[in-house]
CSV table of C-alpha atoms in Angstrom, one decimal:
chain,number,residue,atom,x,y,z
L,338,MET,CA,4.1,-14.6,23.7
L,339,ILE,CA,6.5,-12.3,21.9
L,340,GLU,CA,7.5,-9.0,23.7
L,341,LYS,CA,8.8,-6.3,21.4
L,342,LYS,CA,8.9,-3.2,23.6
L,343,GLN,CA,11.9,-1.4,22.3
L,344,PHE,CA,12.3,1.3,19.6
L,345,TYR,CA,15.2,1.7,17.2
L,346,ILE,CA,16.5,5.3,17.6
L,347,ASN,CA,19.9,6.8,16.7
L,348,GLY,CA,21.3,3.4,15.6
L,349,ALA,CA,20.4,1.5,18.7
L,350,TRP,CA,17.6,-0.3,20.4
L,351,VAL,CA,16.3,1.8,23.3
L,352,GLU,CA,13.5,1.5,25.9
L,353,PRO,CA,10.5,3.7,25.5
L,354,ILE,CA,10.5,6.9,27.5
L,355,ASP,CA,6.8,7.1,28.0
L,356,GLY,CA,5.4,4.0,26.2
L,357,ARG,CA,2.3,2.0,27.0
L,358,ASP,CA,1.7,-1.7,26.3
L,359,HIS,CA,-0.4,-2.8,23.3
L,360,PRO,CA,-1.3,-6.4,22.4
L,361,VAL,CA,-0.9,-7.6,18.8
L,362,ILE,CA,-3.8,-9.9,17.9
L,363,ASP,CA,-3.4,-12.9,15.6
L,364,PRO,CA,-6.5,-12.6,13.4
L,365,SER,CA,-6.6,-16.3,12.7
L,366,THR,CA,-7.1,-17.1,16.4
L,367,GLU,CA,-8.3,-13.8,17.9
L,368,GLU,CA,-5.6,-14.4,20.5
L,369,PRO,CA,-2.7,-12.0,21.4
L,370,CYS,CA,0.6,-13.1,19.7
L,371,ALA,CA,2.8,-10.3,21.0
L,372,VAL,CA,3.0,-7.2,23.2
L,373,ILE,CA,4.6,-4.0,22.0
L,374,SER,CA,5.0,-0.5,23.4
L,375,LEU,CA,3.3,2.5,21.8
L,376,GLY,CA,5.4,5.6,22.0
L,377,GLY,CA,4.6,8.9,23.4
L,378,GLN,CA,5.6,12.5,22.6
L,379,ALA,CA,9.1,12.1,24.2
L,380,ASP,CA,9.8,9.0,22.1
L,381,THR,CA,8.7,10.8,18.9
L,382,ASP,CA,10.8,13.8,19.8
L,383,ALA,CA,13.9,11.6,20.4
L,384,ALA,CA,13.5,9.9,17.0
L,385,VAL,CA,13.0,13.1,15.1
L,386,ALA,CA,16.0,14.7,16.9
L,387,ALA,CA,18.2,11.8,15.9
L,388,ALA,CA,17.0,12.0,12.3
L,389,LYS,CA,17.6,15.8,12.3
L,390,ALA,CA,21.1,15.5,13.7
L,391,ALA,CA,22.0,12.8,11.1
L,392,LEU,CA,20.6,14.8,8.1
L,393,PRO,CA,23.5,17.1,7.2
L,394,GLY,CA,26.0,14.2,7.0
L,395,TRP,CA,23.7,11.8,5.1
L,396,MET,CA,22.6,14.5,2.6
L,397,ALA,CA,26.3,15.2,1.9
L,398,THR,CA,27.2,11.5,1.5
L,399,PRO,CA,28.0,10.8,-2.2
L,400,VAL,CA,25.1,9.2,-4.1
L,401,GLU,CA,27.4,6.2,-4.9
L,402,ASP,CA,27.8,5.5,-1.2
L,403,ARG,CA,24.0,5.9,-0.6
L,404,ILE,CA,23.4,3.3,-3.3
L,405,ALA,CA,26.0,1.0,-1.7
L,406,ALA,CA,24.1,1.4,1.6
L,407,LEU,CA,20.8,0.5,-0.1
L,408,GLU,CA,22.6,-2.6,-1.7
L,409,ARG,CA,23.5,-3.6,1.9
L,410,VAL,CA,19.9,-3.3,2.9
L,411,TYR,CA,18.8,-5.4,0.0
L,412,ALA,CA,21.4,-8.1,0.9
L,413,ALA,CA,20.4,-8.1,4.5
L,414,TYR,CA,16.7,-8.2,3.6
L,415,LYS,CA,17.2,-11.4,1.6
L,416,THR,CA,18.6,-13.2,4.7
L,417,ARG,CA,15.4,-12.5,6.7
L,418,THR,CA,12.7,-13.5,4.3
L,419,GLU,CA,11.3,-16.4,6.3
L,420,ASP,CA,11.3,-14.3,9.5
L,421,LEU,CA,9.4,-11.6,7.7
L,422,ALA,CA,6.9,-14.0,6.1
L,423,ARG,CA,6.1,-15.6,9.5
L,424,ALA,CA,5.7,-12.3,11.2
L,425,MET,CA,3.3,-10.9,8.6
L,426,SER,CA,1.3,-14.2,8.5
L,427,THR,CA,0.8,-14.1,12.2
L,428,GLU,CA,0.1,-10.4,12.8
L,429,MET,CA,-2.1,-9.5,9.8
L,430,GLY,CA,-3.3,-12.9,8.5
L,431,ALA,CA,-1.6,-13.4,5.2
L,432,PRO,CA,-1.5,-17.1,4.4
L,433,ILE,CA,2.1,-18.2,4.8
L,434,GLU,CA,2.6,-19.2,1.2
L,435,MET,CA,1.3,-15.9,0.0
L,436,ALA,CA,3.3,-14.1,2.7
L,437,ARG,CA,6.5,-15.6,1.4
L,438,ALA,CA,5.8,-15.1,-2.3
L,439,SER,CA,3.9,-11.8,-2.4
L,440,GLN,CA,4.3,-9.9,0.9
L,441,VAL,CA,8.0,-10.5,1.3
L,442,GLY,CA,8.6,-10.7,-2.5
L,443,ALA,CA,7.2,-7.2,-2.9
L,444,GLY,CA,10.0,-5.8,-0.8
L,445,ILE,CA,12.7,-7.7,-2.7
L,446,GLY,CA,11.4,-6.3,-5.9
L,447,HIS,CA,11.1,-2.7,-4.7
L,448,LEU,CA,14.6,-2.6,-3.2
L,449,LYS,CA,16.1,-4.1,-6.3
L,450,ASN,CA,14.3,-1.6,-8.5
L,451,PHE,CA,15.4,1.4,-6.4
L,452,ILE,CA,19.0,0.4,-6.7
L,453,ALA,CA,18.7,0.2,-10.5
L,454,ALA,CA,16.7,3.5,-10.7
L,455,ALA,CA,19.2,5.3,-8.4
L,456,LYS,CA,22.1,4.4,-10.7
L,457,ALA,CA,20.3,5.8,-13.7
L,458,PHE,CA,18.7,8.9,-11.9
L,459,GLU,CA,19.9,12.4,-12.9
L,460,TRP,CA,20.9,13.7,-9.6
L,461,GLU,CA,22.5,16.8,-11.2
L,462,ARG,CA,22.0,18.1,-14.8
L,463,PRO,CA,22.2,21.2,-16.9
L,464,LEU,CA,19.0,23.2,-17.3
L,465,GLY,CA,19.6,23.2,-21.1
L,466,ASP,CA,21.7,24.4,-24.0
L,467,HIS,CA,20.1,27.8,-23.8
L,468,ALA,CA,21.4,28.3,-20.2
L,469,PRO,CA,24.9,26.7,-20.0
L,470,ASN,CA,25.5,28.2,-16.5
L,471,ASP,CA,22.3,26.9,-14.9
L,472,ARG,CA,22.3,23.6,-13.0
L,473,LEU,CA,19.5,21.5,-11.5
L,474,ILE,CA,20.4,19.6,-8.3
L,475,MET,CA,18.2,16.9,-6.9
L,476,GLU,CA,18.5,17.3,-3.1
L,477,ALA,CA,16.9,15.4,-0.2
L,478,VAL,CA,13.7,16.9,1.3
L,479,GLY,CA,15.0,16.4,4.8
L,480,VAL,CA,13.6,14.5,7.8
L,481,CYS,CA,10.8,12.2,6.6
L,482,ALA,CA,8.0,10.6,8.6
L,483,LEU,CA,7.0,7.3,7.0
L,484,ILE,CA,3.6,6.1,8.2
L,485,THR,CA,2.8,2.6,6.9
L,486,PRO,CA,-0.3,0.4,6.9
L,487,TRP,CA,-1.0,-3.2,8.0
L,488,ASN,CA,-2.3,-4.7,4.7
L,489,TRP,CA,0.9,-4.8,2.7
L,490,PRO,CA,3.5,-4.0,5.3
L,491,MET,CA,6.8,-4.8,3.6
L,492,ASN,CA,5.5,-3.5,0.3
L,493,GLN,CA,4.9,-0.1,1.8
L,494,ILE,CA,7.9,0.1,4.1
L,495,THR,CA,10.4,-0.7,1.3
L,496,LEU,CA,8.7,1.7,-1.1
L,497,LYS,CA,9.2,4.5,1.3
L,498,VAL,CA,12.5,3.6,3.0
L,499,GLY,CA,14.2,2.6,-0.2
L,500,ALA,CA,13.4,5.9,-2.0
L,501,ALA,CA,14.0,8.1,1.1
L,502,LEU,CA,17.3,6.5,1.9
L,503,VAL,CA,18.9,6.7,-1.5
L,504,ALA,CA,17.7,10.2,-2.0
L,505,GLY,CA,19.7,11.3,1.1
L,506,ASN,CA,16.8,11.8,3.6
L,507,THR,CA,16.8,10.7,7.2
L,508,MET,CA,13.6,9.1,8.5
L,509,VAL,CA,11.3,8.0,11.3
L,510,LEU,CA,9.2,5.0,10.5
L,511,LYS,CA,5.9,4.5,12.3
L,512,PRO,CA,4.4,1.1,11.2
L,513,SER,CA,0.8,0.2,11.9
L,514,GLU,CA,0.3,-1.0,15.4
L,515,GLU,CA,-1.7,-3.9,13.9
L,516,SER,CA,1.4,-5.3,12.1
L,517,PRO,CA,4.5,-4.0,13.9
L,518,LEU,CA,6.5,-7.3,14.1
L,519,ASP,CA,7.7,-7.3,10.5
L,520,ALA,CA,8.8,-3.6,10.9
L,521,MET,CA,10.9,-4.5,13.9
L,522,ILE,CA,12.6,-7.2,11.9
L,523,PHE,CA,13.1,-4.6,9.2
L,524,ALA,CA,14.8,-2.4,11.7
L,525,GLU,CA,17.2,-5.2,12.5
L,526,ILE,CA,17.8,-5.4,8.7
L,527,MET,CA,18.6,-1.7,8.6
L,528,ASP,CA,20.9,-2.1,11.6
L,529,ALA,CA,22.8,-5.0,9.8
L,530,ALA,CA,23.3,-2.7,6.8
L,531,ASP,CA,25.5,-0.5,9.0
L,532,LEU,CA,23.9,2.9,8.3
L,533,PRO,CA,25.1,6.0,10.2
L,534,PRO,CA,23.3,6.5,13.5
L,535,GLY,CA,20.0,8.4,13.1
L,536,VAL,CA,19.5,7.9,9.4
L,537,PHE,CA,16.8,5.3,10.1
L,538,ASN,CA,14.6,5.3,13.2
L,539,LEU,CA,11.6,3.3,14.2
L,540,VAL,CA,9.0,4.2,16.8
L,541,ASN,CA,5.9,2.1,17.3
L,542,GLY,CA,2.6,3.9,17.9
L,543,ASP,CA,-0.9,4.5,16.8
L,544,GLY,CA,-2.3,7.1,14.5
L,545,ALA,CA,-3.7,9.3,17.3
L,546,GLY,CA,-0.4,9.3,19.1
L,547,VAL,CA,2.9,9.0,17.2
L,548,GLY,CA,1.2,9.4,13.9
L,549,SER,CA,-0.3,12.8,14.8
L,550,GLN,CA,2.9,13.9,16.6
L,551,LEU,CA,5.0,13.2,13.5
L,552,SER,CA,2.5,14.9,11.2
L,553,SER,CA,2.6,18.1,13.2
L,554,HIS,CA,6.2,18.1,14.3
L,555,ALA,CA,8.1,21.3,13.4
L,556,ASP,CA,11.3,19.3,12.6
L,557,VAL,CA,9.7,16.9,10.2
L,558,ASP,CA,10.0,18.1,6.6
L,559,MET,CA,7.8,15.5,4.8
L,560,VAL,CA,5.1,12.9,5.7
L,561,SER,CA,4.7,9.9,3.4
L,562,PHE,CA,1.5,8.1,4.5
L,563,THR,CA,-0.3,5.0,3.2
L,564,GLY,CA,-3.7,4.2,4.7
L,565,SER,CA,-7.3,5.3,4.7
L,566,THR,CA,-8.7,8.5,3.1
L,567,ARG,CA,-10.0,9.5,6.5
L,568,ALA,CA,-6.6,9.3,8.1
L,569,GLY,CA,-5.1,11.1,5.1
L,570,ARG,CA,-7.3,14.1,5.7
L,571,LEU,CA,-6.3,14.3,9.3
L,572,ILE,CA,-2.6,14.1,8.5
L,573,SER,CA,-3.0,16.8,5.9
L,574,LYS,CA,-4.6,19.1,8.4
L,575,ALA,CA,-2.0,18.3,11.1
L,576,ALA,CA,0.8,19.1,8.6
L,577,ALA,CA,-0.7,22.3,7.4
L,578,ASP,CA,0.6,24.6,10.1
L,579,THR,CA,4.2,23.7,9.3
L,580,LEU,CA,3.7,23.6,5.5
L,581,LYS,CA,5.5,20.3,5.2
L,582,ARG,CA,5.3,18.1,2.1
L,583,VAL,CA,2.6,15.5,2.4
L,584,HIS,CA,2.6,12.4,0.2
L,585,LEU,CA,-0.6,10.3,0.4
L,586,GLU,CA,-1.5,6.8,-1.0
L,587,LEU,CA,-5.1,6.3,0.1
L,588,GLY,CA,-8.1,4.2,-0.7
L,589,GLY,CA,-9.6,3.0,-3.9
L,590,LYS,CA,-12.8,1.6,-5.5
L,591,GLY,CA,-11.3,0.2,-8.7
L,592,ALA,CA,-13.5,-0.5,-11.7
L,593,ASN,CA,-12.8,-3.6,-13.8
L,594,LEU,CA,-14.4,-3.0,-17.2
L,595,ILE,CA,-15.2,-6.3,-19.0
L,596,PHE,CA,-16.3,-6.0,-22.6
L,597,ALA,CA,-18.0,-8.7,-24.6
L,598,ASP,CA,-14.8,-9.3,-26.5
L,599,ALA,CA,-12.7,-9.9,-23.4
L,600,ASP,CA,-10.6,-13.1,-23.2
L,601,GLU,CA,-12.2,-16.2,-21.7
L,602,LYS,CA,-10.2,-15.8,-18.4
L,603,ALA,CA,-11.1,-12.2,-17.7
L,604,VAL,CA,-13.9,-12.9,-15.2
L,605,LYS,CA,-12.0,-15.5,-13.3
L,606,ARG,CA,-8.9,-13.3,-13.2
L,607,GLY,CA,-11.0,-10.4,-11.9
L,608,VAL,CA,-12.6,-12.4,-9.1
L,609,LEU,CA,-9.3,-13.9,-7.9
L,610,HIS,CA,-7.6,-10.6,-8.0
L,611,MET,CA,-10.4,-9.2,-5.8
L,612,MET,CA,-10.1,-12.0,-3.3
L,613,ASN,CA,-6.3,-11.8,-3.1
L,614,ASN,CA,-5.0,-10.7,0.3
L,615,THR,CA,-8.6,-11.3,1.5
L,616,GLY,CA,-9.7,-8.2,-0.4
L,617,GLN,CA,-7.4,-6.0,1.7
L,618,SER,CA,-5.8,-4.0,-1.1
L,619,CYS,CA,-6.4,-0.4,-2.0
L,620,ASN,CA,-6.0,-1.3,-5.7
L,621,ALA,CA,-8.5,-4.2,-5.7
L,622,PRO,CA,-10.9,-4.4,-8.7
L,623,SER,CA,-13.9,-4.3,-6.4
L,624,ARG,CA,-16.4,-3.1,-9.1
L,625,MET,CA,-16.7,-5.6,-12.0
L,626,ILE,CA,-18.6,-3.6,-14.7
L,627,VAL,CA,-19.7,-6.0,-17.5
L,628,GLU,CA,-21.0,-5.3,-20.9
L,629,ALA,CA,-24.7,-6.4,-21.2
L,630,ALA,CA,-24.0,-9.1,-23.8
L,631,ARG,CA,-21.7,-11.0,-21.5
L,632,TYR,CA,-23.3,-10.0,-18.1
L,633,ASP,CA,-25.4,-13.1,-17.3
L,634,ALA,CA,-22.5,-15.5,-18.1
L,635,ALA,CA,-20.1,-13.3,-16.1
L,636,VAL,CA,-22.3,-13.3,-13.0
L,637,GLU,CA,-22.6,-17.1,-13.2
L,638,GLU,CA,-18.9,-17.6,-13.6
L,639,ALA,CA,-18.0,-15.1,-10.9
L,640,ALA,CA,-20.2,-16.9,-8.4
L,641,ALA,CA,-18.7,-20.2,-9.3
L,642,VAL,CA,-15.1,-18.9,-9.0
L,643,ALA,CA,-15.9,-17.3,-5.6
L,644,GLN,CA,-17.5,-20.4,-4.3
L,645,LYS,CA,-14.2,-22.3,-4.9
L,646,VAL,CA,-12.1,-19.8,-3.0
L,647,THR,CA,-11.2,-21.5,0.3
L,648,VAL,CA,-10.6,-19.8,3.6
L,649,GLY,CA,-8.4,-20.9,6.4
L,650,PRO,CA,-5.8,-20.1,9.0
L,651,ALA,CA,-2.8,-18.0,7.9
L,652,SER,CA,-0.4,-20.5,9.3
L,653,GLU,CA,-1.6,-23.3,7.0
L,654,GLU,CA,0.2,-24.0,3.7
L,655,GLY,CA,-1.8,-23.8,0.6
L,656,ARG,CA,-3.5,-21.4,-1.8
L,657,HIS,CA,-6.4,-20.1,0.3
L,658,ILE,CA,-7.3,-16.7,1.8
L,659,GLY,CA,-6.9,-15.9,5.4
L,660,PRO,CA,-8.8,-13.7,7.9
L,661,VAL,CA,-9.2,-10.0,7.7
L,662,VAL,CA,-7.0,-8.1,10.1
L,663,ASN,CA,-9.1,-7.4,13.1
L,664,LYS,CA,-12.6,-7.3,14.7
L,665,VAL,CA,-13.3,-3.8,13.7
L,666,GLN,CA,-12.7,-4.6,10.0
L,667,TRP,CA,-14.7,-7.8,10.3
L,668,GLU,CA,-17.7,-6.1,11.7
L,669,LYS,CA,-17.5,-3.3,9.1
L,670,ILE,CA,-17.4,-5.8,6.3
L,671,GLN,CA,-20.4,-7.7,7.8
L,672,ASP,CA,-22.4,-4.5,8.0
L,673,LEU,CA,-21.7,-3.7,4.4
L,674,ILE,CA,-22.6,-7.2,3.2
L,675,GLN,CA,-25.9,-6.8,5.0
L,676,LYS,CA,-26.4,-3.4,3.5
L,677,GLY,CA,-25.9,-4.8,0.1
L,678,ILE,CA,-28.7,-7.3,0.7
L,679,ASP,CA,-30.9,-4.7,2.3
L,680,GLU,CA,-30.5,-2.2,-0.6
L,681,GLY,CA,-31.5,-4.9,-3.2
L,682,ALA,CA,-28.3,-6.3,-4.7
L,683,ARG,CA,-28.6,-10.0,-5.6
L,684,LEU,CA,-26.3,-12.2,-3.5
L,685,VAL,CA,-24.9,-14.9,-5.7
L,686,ALA,CA,-22.0,-16.2,-3.5
L,687,GLY,CA,-21.0,-15.9,0.1
L,688,GLY,CA,-22.9,-13.6,2.4
L,689,PRO,CA,-22.9,-12.7,6.1
L,690,GLY,CA,-21.1,-14.6,8.8
L,691,ARG,CA,-18.0,-16.8,8.9
L,692,PRO,CA,-17.4,-19.7,6.4
L,693,ASP,CA,-18.5,-23.1,7.5
L,694,GLY,CA,-16.3,-24.7,10.1
L,695,LEU,CA,-14.6,-21.5,11.2
L,696,ASN,CA,-16.2,-20.3,14.4
L,697,LYS,CA,-13.2,-18.3,15.7
L,698,GLY,CA,-11.0,-15.9,13.8
L,699,PHE,CA,-11.9,-12.9,11.6
L,700,TYR,CA,-12.8,-14.9,8.6
L,701,VAL,CA,-15.2,-13.6,5.9
L,702,ARG,CA,-17.0,-15.6,3.3
L,703,PRO,CA,-15.9,-14.8,-0.3
L,704,THR,CA,-18.9,-12.8,-1.4
L,705,VAL,CA,-20.3,-11.7,-4.8
L,706,PHE,CA,-23.2,-9.4,-5.5
L,707,ALA,CA,-24.9,-9.0,-8.9
L,708,ASP,CA,-27.4,-6.4,-10.1
L,709,VAL,CA,-25.6,-3.7,-8.2
L,710,THR,CA,-26.4,-0.1,-9.1
L,711,GLN,CA,-24.2,2.9,-8.8
L,712,ASP,CA,-26.2,4.4,-5.9
L,713,MET,CA,-25.8,1.4,-3.7
L,714,THR,CA,-23.5,1.6,-0.7
L,715,ILE,CA,-21.4,-1.4,-1.8
L,716,ALA,CA,-20.7,0.3,-5.1
L,717,ARG,CA,-19.5,3.5,-3.5
L,718,GLU,CA,-17.7,2.6,-0.2
L,719,GLU,CA,-14.3,0.9,0.0
L,720,ILE,CA,-15.2,-2.4,1.7
L,721,PHE,CA,-11.6,-3.7,2.2
L,722,GLY,CA,-12.7,-7.3,2.3
L,723,PRO,CA,-13.4,-10.2,-0.1
L,724,VAL,CA,-16.6,-8.7,-1.5
L,725,LEU,CA,-17.2,-8.1,-5.3
L,726,SER,CA,-19.9,-6.0,-6.8
L,727,ILE,CA,-21.0,-6.7,-10.4
L,728,LEU,CA,-22.7,-3.9,-12.4
L,729,LYS,CA,-23.9,-3.9,-16.1
L,730,PHE,CA,-23.2,-1.4,-18.9
L,731,ASP,CA,-24.6,-1.0,-22.4
L,732,SER,CA,-22.0,1.2,-24.2
L,733,GLU,CA,-18.4,2.3,-23.9
L,734,GLU,CA,-19.5,5.8,-23.0
L,735,GLN,CA,-21.6,4.4,-20.1
L,736,ALA,CA,-18.8,2.2,-18.9
L,737,VAL,CA,-16.5,5.2,-18.7
L,738,GLU,CA,-19.1,7.2,-16.8
L,739,MET,CA,-19.7,4.4,-14.4
L,740,ALA,CA,-16.0,3.8,-13.8
L,741,ASN,CA,-15.3,7.5,-13.1
L,742,ASP,CA,-18.4,7.9,-10.9
L,743,THR,CA,-16.4,7.6,-7.6
L,744,PRO,CA,-14.5,9.9,-5.4
L,745,TYR,CA,-11.5,7.6,-5.7
L,746,GLY,CA,-8.9,7.3,-8.5
L,747,LEU,CA,-6.3,4.7,-7.8
L,748,THR,CA,-6.5,1.8,-10.3
L,749,ASN,CA,-8.9,0.9,-13.0
L,750,TYR,CA,-8.8,-2.2,-15.2
L,751,VAL,CA,-9.9,-2.9,-18.8
L,752,GLN,CA,-10.5,-6.3,-20.4
L,753,SER,CA,-11.0,-6.1,-24.2
L,754,ALA,CA,-9.4,-7.4,-27.4
L,755,ASP,CA,-9.9,-4.1,-29.1
L,756,ASP,CA,-6.6,-2.2,-29.2
L,757,ALA,CA,-8.1,1.1,-30.1
L,758,ARG,CA,-10.7,0.9,-27.4
L,759,ARG,CA,-8.1,0.1,-24.7
L,760,ARG,CA,-6.1,3.2,-25.8
L,761,ARG,CA,-9.2,5.4,-25.7
L,762,LEU,CA,-10.1,4.1,-22.2
L,763,ALA,CA,-6.6,4.5,-20.9
L,764,ARG,CA,-6.9,8.3,-21.5
L,765,GLN,CA,-10.5,8.6,-20.3
L,766,LEU,CA,-10.3,6.7,-17.0
L,767,ARG,CA,-9.6,9.0,-14.1
L,768,SER,CA,-7.1,7.0,-12.1
L,769,GLY,CA,-3.4,7.0,-11.5
L,770,MET,CA,-3.1,3.5,-13.0
L,771,VAL,CA,-4.9,1.5,-15.7
L,772,GLU,CA,-4.1,-2.2,-16.1
L,773,MET,CA,-5.3,-4.1,-19.1
L,774,ASN,CA,-6.0,-7.7,-20.0
L,775,GLY,CA,-4.3,-9.0,-16.9
L,776,GLN,CA,-0.9,-7.4,-17.7
L,777,SER,CA,0.8,-6.1,-14.6
L,778,ARG,CA,2.7,-2.9,-14.5
L,779,GLY,CA,6.4,-3.2,-15.2
L,780,ALA,CA,9.3,-2.8,-12.8
L,781,GLY,CA,9.6,0.8,-11.7
L,782,SER,CA,6.2,1.8,-12.9
L,783,PRO,CA,4.8,4.6,-10.6
L,784,PHE,CA,2.2,3.5,-8.1
L,785,GLY,CA,-0.3,6.1,-6.9
L,786,GLY,CA,-3.6,7.8,-7.5
L,787,MET,CA,-5.6,11.0,-7.9
L,788,LYS,CA,-8.7,12.5,-6.3
L,789,MET,CA,-9.4,10.9,-2.9
L,790,SER,CA,-6.9,8.2,-3.6
L,791,GLY,CA,-4.1,10.6,-2.8
L,792,ASN,CA,-1.2,12.2,-4.5
L,793,GLY,CA,2.5,11.4,-5.3
L,794,ARG,CA,3.9,8.3,-6.8
L,795,GLU,CA,5.9,5.3,-5.4
L,796,GLY,CA,8.4,3.0,-7.0
L,797,GLY,CA,11.4,3.3,-9.2
L,798,ALA,CA,12.6,6.7,-10.4
L,799,TYR,CA,9.2,8.3,-9.8
L,800,GLY,CA,9.3,7.2,-6.2
L,801,ILE,CA,12.8,8.7,-5.7
L,802,HIS,CA,11.7,11.9,-7.3
L,803,ASP,CA,9.0,12.3,-4.6
L,804,PHE,CA,11.7,12.4,-2.0
L,805,VAL,CA,13.8,15.1,-3.5
L,806,GLU,CA,13.7,18.9,-3.8
L,807,VAL,CA,14.7,20.4,-7.2
L,808,LYS,CA,17.3,23.1,-6.6
L,809,ALA,CA,17.9,25.6,-9.4
L,810,VAL,CA,21.4,27.0,-9.5
L,811,SER,CA,22.6,29.9,-11.7
L,812,GLY,CA,26.2,30.9,-12.3
L,813,TRP,CA,27.4,27.3,-12.2
L,814,ALA,CA,31.1,27.0,-13.1
L,815,ALA,CA,31.9,24.3,-15.5
L,816,GLU,CA,34.2,21.6,-14.1
């Protein structure tokens, strides 16, 4: 069993001051694969103090040197891809092939995009021709607490660290205690990049401990959090007394609007997108809302596609889905599947229990419900598992109303051959992102939501902007 009981503080690996042991469970086997230490208040204070001490020097470092540091991080990251993939596959259940391509690959893409964005970013600029002696300076926010989830670990760590670092902030990273091993490898990557001591610090801990301590700490200037809406509320309340900036990327209940004129692969694409990462994505298209003329065929096709999705251990090669992350999540998903049945939805694929042949491990059957109505629990709650709900609409206006009938607002999807319709819907759907006809967002496109899906944006220039203060200067002397 792996033991990872140290924290990375002030440029060195240190023993916890008041840590306690915590087992990391392999969701494919339900057995412990590692033991880490969870930090206490003294560990949090030490990490924040290191970040605070390093802040003046790092803020004053020329942006060209900060970009060079990020380029060293990028180079070091690429030398550890297999280690990262195996860590994430073991600790959170991503199938190894998917871990290599998508989980690790996300980090490569984000770091590369931040380097390009930082080189083009306007760190200083005139206010305008009308005010020749006014200047705008983009300055670091300060000490940033970065609290990341277990479902896309490297995606979220690199989105936060890359932007915070190049913007001149110092930081304390608290990864999820469910998936800490990849984060500790990332700390080794940061160490290899030869950053000044204290710029990057890592303390393992849980939300109630280190997470709450960082959120309320007087010397933390910003919290960037990705996770559940419930936890986002608690962080916002904890941060309120110190009036620190809070950036939240929370849950979602994405609508996938499939019109009768959608391309022939639209339904299959939607099902497979939903099942990706075992449904554990905040931007998953979990509500497939289909025009009446195509509804029956879509239900039949979705069921057939889901029945062909295979489930297996994360360590096995192949294009299958793995387990969900832990017992709590497994039980929650099982309860919601049963609630869907009890509330009258028509089960057309999957259902309660583990897939055949898998008697141990947190495996869920790829599940599809048809004839779902807007008032049903499975249409309203974020399930965070491989469970798809299919609803029917009769008009474009009804489709918009159904899609927006949710407290969430992260990602919505539109499948239609009608260009004018897609443009209309892009403006009417209440979400931070709208993806159409299977086309992914481009490099540097901002990721984030509205309503109960949070605030702020991550990725590219927009992600950097969330980690800077805009300082207005008058009486600027021309150089």
